[in-house]
Amino acid sequence: GGAAGSYTEQIRFRLRGHLDGKLLAEAWQDVVQRHQGLRARFVATPRGQVVQAILRRADTCIETVDLSARPPGKRSIQVVRLLEPWRNNAFDLARGPLFCLQAIRIGANETLLSWSCHHILIDGWCIGLLWRDLFTAYRARRDARPAWTGPAPTLETYFRRLGRTDT
């Protein structure tokens, strides 16, 4: 239920320096394959109970747009036009994907990254983890080396860590 966009989160930040769109898309696919939650769908059983299903492989949503040649005023308007549909998106929990990464080049060496997703996917713990893994995978692809030496942290790992800390 809920209105379109009512369960959508949109996290944005700017990167300075050269960003290779092809490497970014490949790295993002690596992150999706690494983290089960990004391959999750939520489907109803015949009895109407909603269960989480993890796909073995899931394609990702990534949009790359280059606005760097546009005049600054027109560029700002276009950025808003590109971000707004995802901010107001009603993600289909059963069909997915439940997120989309946008890389919008806004200058010769400046890119706006925006990750829009259904809030069921994220919390404060995983946001930093996903961004870290994205940049780790990007650097690994750029340098032609493996990105990770072990499995992705799990939610159980997070809960165990919380249990060891004073809150």
CSV table of C-alpha atoms in Angstrom, one decimal:
chain,number,residue,atom,x,y,z
A,1,GLY,CA,0.0,0.0,0.0
A,2,GLY,CA,0.9,3.6,0.2
A,3,ALA,CA,1.2,6.3,-2.4
A,4,ALA,CA,3.8,6.2,-5.1
A,5,GLY,CA,7.1,7.1,-3.6
A,6,SER,CA,5.9,6.9,0.0
A,7,TYR,CA,8.4,4.0,0.7
A,8,THR,CA,11.2,5.3,-1.5
A,9,GLU,CA,14.5,6.5,-0.2
A,10,GLN,CA,16.9,8.5,-2.3
A,11,ILE,CA,20.5,8.9,-1.3
A,12,ARG,CA,22.7,11.3,-3.3
A,13,PHE,CA,26.2,12.6,-3.3
A,14,ARG,CA,28.8,14.1,-5.6
A,15,LEU,CA,32.0,12.6,-6.7
A,16,ARG,CA,34.9,14.6,-8.0
A,17,GLY,CA,37.3,13.0,-10.5
A,18,HIS,CA,37.0,10.8,-13.6
A,19,LEU,CA,34.3,8.1,-13.3
A,20,ASP,CA,34.1,5.4,-15.9
A,21,GLY,CA,30.4,4.6,-16.5
A,22,LYS,CA,31.0,1.1,-17.9
A,23,LEU,CA,33.2,0.2,-14.9
A,24,LEU,CA,30.6,1.7,-12.5
A,25,ALA,CA,27.8,-0.4,-14.0
A,26,GLU,CA,29.9,-3.6,-13.8
A,27,ALA,CA,30.9,-2.8,-10.2
A,28,TRP,CA,27.3,-2.2,-9.2
A,29,GLN,CA,26.3,-5.6,-10.7
A,30,ASP,CA,29.1,-7.1,-8.6
A,31,VAL,CA,27.6,-5.5,-5.5
A,32,VAL,CA,24.1,-6.8,-6.3
A,33,GLN,CA,25.5,-10.3,-6.7
A,34,ARG,CA,27.4,-10.0,-3.4
A,35,HIS,CA,24.5,-8.9,-1.3
A,36,GLN,CA,21.5,-11.1,-1.1
A,37,GLY,CA,19.2,-8.3,0.1
A,38,LEU,CA,19.7,-6.5,-3.3
A,39,ARG,CA,18.4,-9.7,-5.0
A,40,ALA,CA,15.4,-10.0,-2.8
A,41,ARG,CA,11.8,-10.0,-3.9
A,42,PHE,CA,8.8,-10.2,-1.6
A,43,VAL,CA,6.0,-12.4,-3.0
A,44,ALA,CA,2.7,-13.6,-1.7
A,45,THR,CA,2.2,-17.4,-1.1
A,46,PRO,CA,-1.1,-19.0,-2.2
A,47,ARG,CA,-2.3,-18.4,1.4
A,48,GLY,CA,-1.5,-14.7,1.2
A,49,GLN,CA,1.5,-14.7,3.4
A,50,VAL,CA,4.4,-12.5,2.1
A,51,VAL,CA,7.8,-14.2,2.0
A,52,GLN,CA,11.2,-13.0,1.0
A,53,ALA,CA,12.7,-14.8,-2.1
A,54,ILE,CA,16.4,-14.3,-3.0
A,55,LEU,CA,17.2,-14.6,-6.7
A,56,ARG,CA,20.4,-16.4,-7.6
A,57,ARG,CA,21.1,-13.7,-10.1
A,58,ALA,CA,19.4,-10.4,-10.6
A,59,ASP,CA,20.1,-7.7,-13.1
A,60,THR,CA,20.5,-4.3,-11.7
A,61,CYS,CA,19.1,-0.9,-12.6
A,62,ILE,CA,21.7,1.7,-13.4
A,63,GLU,CA,21.2,4.8,-15.5
A,64,THR,CA,24.2,6.9,-16.7
A,65,VAL,CA,23.6,10.3,-18.2
A,66,ASP,CA,26.1,13.0,-19.3
A,67,LEU,CA,24.9,16.5,-18.8
A,68,SER,CA,28.4,18.1,-18.6
A,69,ALA,CA,28.0,19.9,-21.9
A,70,ARG,CA,24.8,21.6,-21.0
A,71,PRO,CA,24.7,25.2,-19.6
A,72,PRO,CA,24.6,25.2,-15.8
A,73,GLY,CA,21.0,26.4,-15.5
A,74,LYS,CA,19.6,23.8,-17.9
A,75,ARG,CA,21.8,21.2,-16.3
A,76,SER,CA,20.2,21.8,-12.9
A,77,ILE,CA,16.7,21.5,-14.3
A,78,GLN,CA,17.6,18.3,-16.1
A,79,VAL,CA,19.1,16.8,-12.9
A,80,VAL,CA,15.8,17.4,-11.1
A,81,ARG,CA,13.9,15.9,-14.0
A,82,LEU,CA,16.1,12.8,-13.9
A,83,LEU,CA,15.9,12.3,-10.1
A,84,GLU,CA,12.2,13.0,-9.5
A,85,PRO,CA,10.7,9.9,-11.2
A,86,TRP,CA,12.8,7.6,-9.0
A,87,ARG,CA,12.1,9.6,-5.9
A,88,ASN,CA,8.3,9.2,-6.6
A,89,ASN,CA,8.6,5.6,-7.8
A,90,ALA,CA,6.4,2.8,-6.4
A,91,PHE,CA,8.7,-0.2,-6.5
A,92,ASP,CA,7.1,-3.5,-7.2
A,93,LEU,CA,8.2,-5.8,-4.3
A,94,ALA,CA,7.4,-9.0,-6.2
A,95,ARG,CA,9.0,-8.1,-9.6
A,96,GLY,CA,11.9,-5.8,-8.6
A,97,PRO,CA,14.4,-4.5,-8.9
A,98,LEU,CA,13.8,-2.6,-5.7
A,99,PHE,CA,16.4,0.1,-6.5
A,100,CYS,CA,18.1,2.1,-9.2
A,101,LEU,CA,21.5,3.7,-9.2
A,102,GLN,CA,21.9,6.9,-11.3
A,103,ALA,CA,25.2,8.4,-12.3
A,104,ILE,CA,24.7,11.9,-13.7
A,105,ARG,CA,27.8,13.6,-15.0
A,106,ILE,CA,27.4,17.3,-14.2
A,107,GLY,CA,30.9,18.5,-15.0
A,108,ALA,CA,34.0,17.4,-16.7
A,109,ASN,CA,35.2,15.7,-13.5
A,110,GLU,CA,32.0,15.8,-11.3
A,111,THR,CA,29.3,13.1,-11.1
A,112,LEU,CA,26.2,13.0,-9.0
A,113,LEU,CA,25.4,9.5,-7.8
A,114,SER,CA,21.9,8.8,-6.6
A,115,TRP,CA,20.6,5.6,-5.3
A,116,SER,CA,16.8,5.3,-5.1
A,117,CYS,CA,15.3,2.2,-3.4
A,118,HIS,CA,12.4,0.8,-1.5
A,119,HIS,CA,13.0,1.4,2.2
A,120,ILE,CA,12.7,-2.3,2.9
A,121,LEU,CA,16.2,-2.7,1.5
A,122,ILE,CA,18.1,-0.2,3.7
A,123,ASP,CA,19.0,0.9,7.2
A,124,GLY,CA,21.8,3.0,8.6
A,125,TRP,CA,24.2,0.0,8.8
A,126,CYS,CA,23.9,-1.1,5.2
A,127,ILE,CA,24.1,2.2,3.4
A,128,GLY,CA,27.8,2.7,4.2
A,129,LEU,CA,28.5,-0.9,3.5
A,130,LEU,CA,27.0,-0.8,0.1
A,131,TRP,CA,28.8,2.4,-0.9
A,132,ARG,CA,32.1,1.0,0.4
A,133,ASP,CA,31.5,-2.2,-1.6
A,134,LEU,CA,30.6,-0.3,-4.7
A,135,PHE,CA,33.9,1.7,-4.7
A,136,THR,CA,35.9,-1.4,-3.7
A,137,ALA,CA,34.4,-3.2,-6.7
A,138,TYR,CA,35.0,-0.2,-9.0
A,139,ARG,CA,38.7,0.0,-8.0
A,140,ALA,CA,39.1,-3.8,-8.3
A,141,ARG,CA,37.6,-3.8,-11.9
A,142,ARG,CA,39.8,-0.8,-12.8
A,143,ASP,CA,42.9,-2.6,-11.5
A,144,ALA,CA,41.9,-6.0,-12.9
A,145,ARG,CA,42.0,-7.8,-9.5
A,146,PRO,CA,39.4,-9.5,-7.2
A,147,ALA,CA,37.3,-7.1,-5.2
A,148,TRP,CA,36.7,-9.2,-2.1
A,149,THR,CA,38.5,-12.0,-0.2
A,150,GLY,CA,35.5,-13.2,1.8
A,151,PRO,CA,31.7,-13.3,1.9
A,152,ALA,CA,29.6,-10.2,2.4
A,153,PRO,CA,28.7,-9.3,6.0
A,154,THR,CA,25.3,-10.6,6.9
A,155,LEU,CA,22.5,-9.1,9.0
A,156,GLU,CA,23.2,-11.7,11.6
A,157,THR,CA,26.8,-10.3,11.9
A,158,TYR,CA,25.4,-6.9,12.4
A,159,PHE,CA,23.0,-8.1,15.2
A,160,ARG,CA,25.9,-9.9,16.9
A,161,ARG,CA,27.9,-6.7,16.8
A,162,LEU,CA,25.0,-4.7,18.3
A,163,GLY,CA,24.7,-7.3,21.1
A,164,ARG,CA,28.3,-6.6,22.1
A,165,THR,CA,27.9,-2.8,22.3
A,166,ASP,CA,26.2,-0.7,24.8
A,167,THR,CA,23.2,1.1,23.4
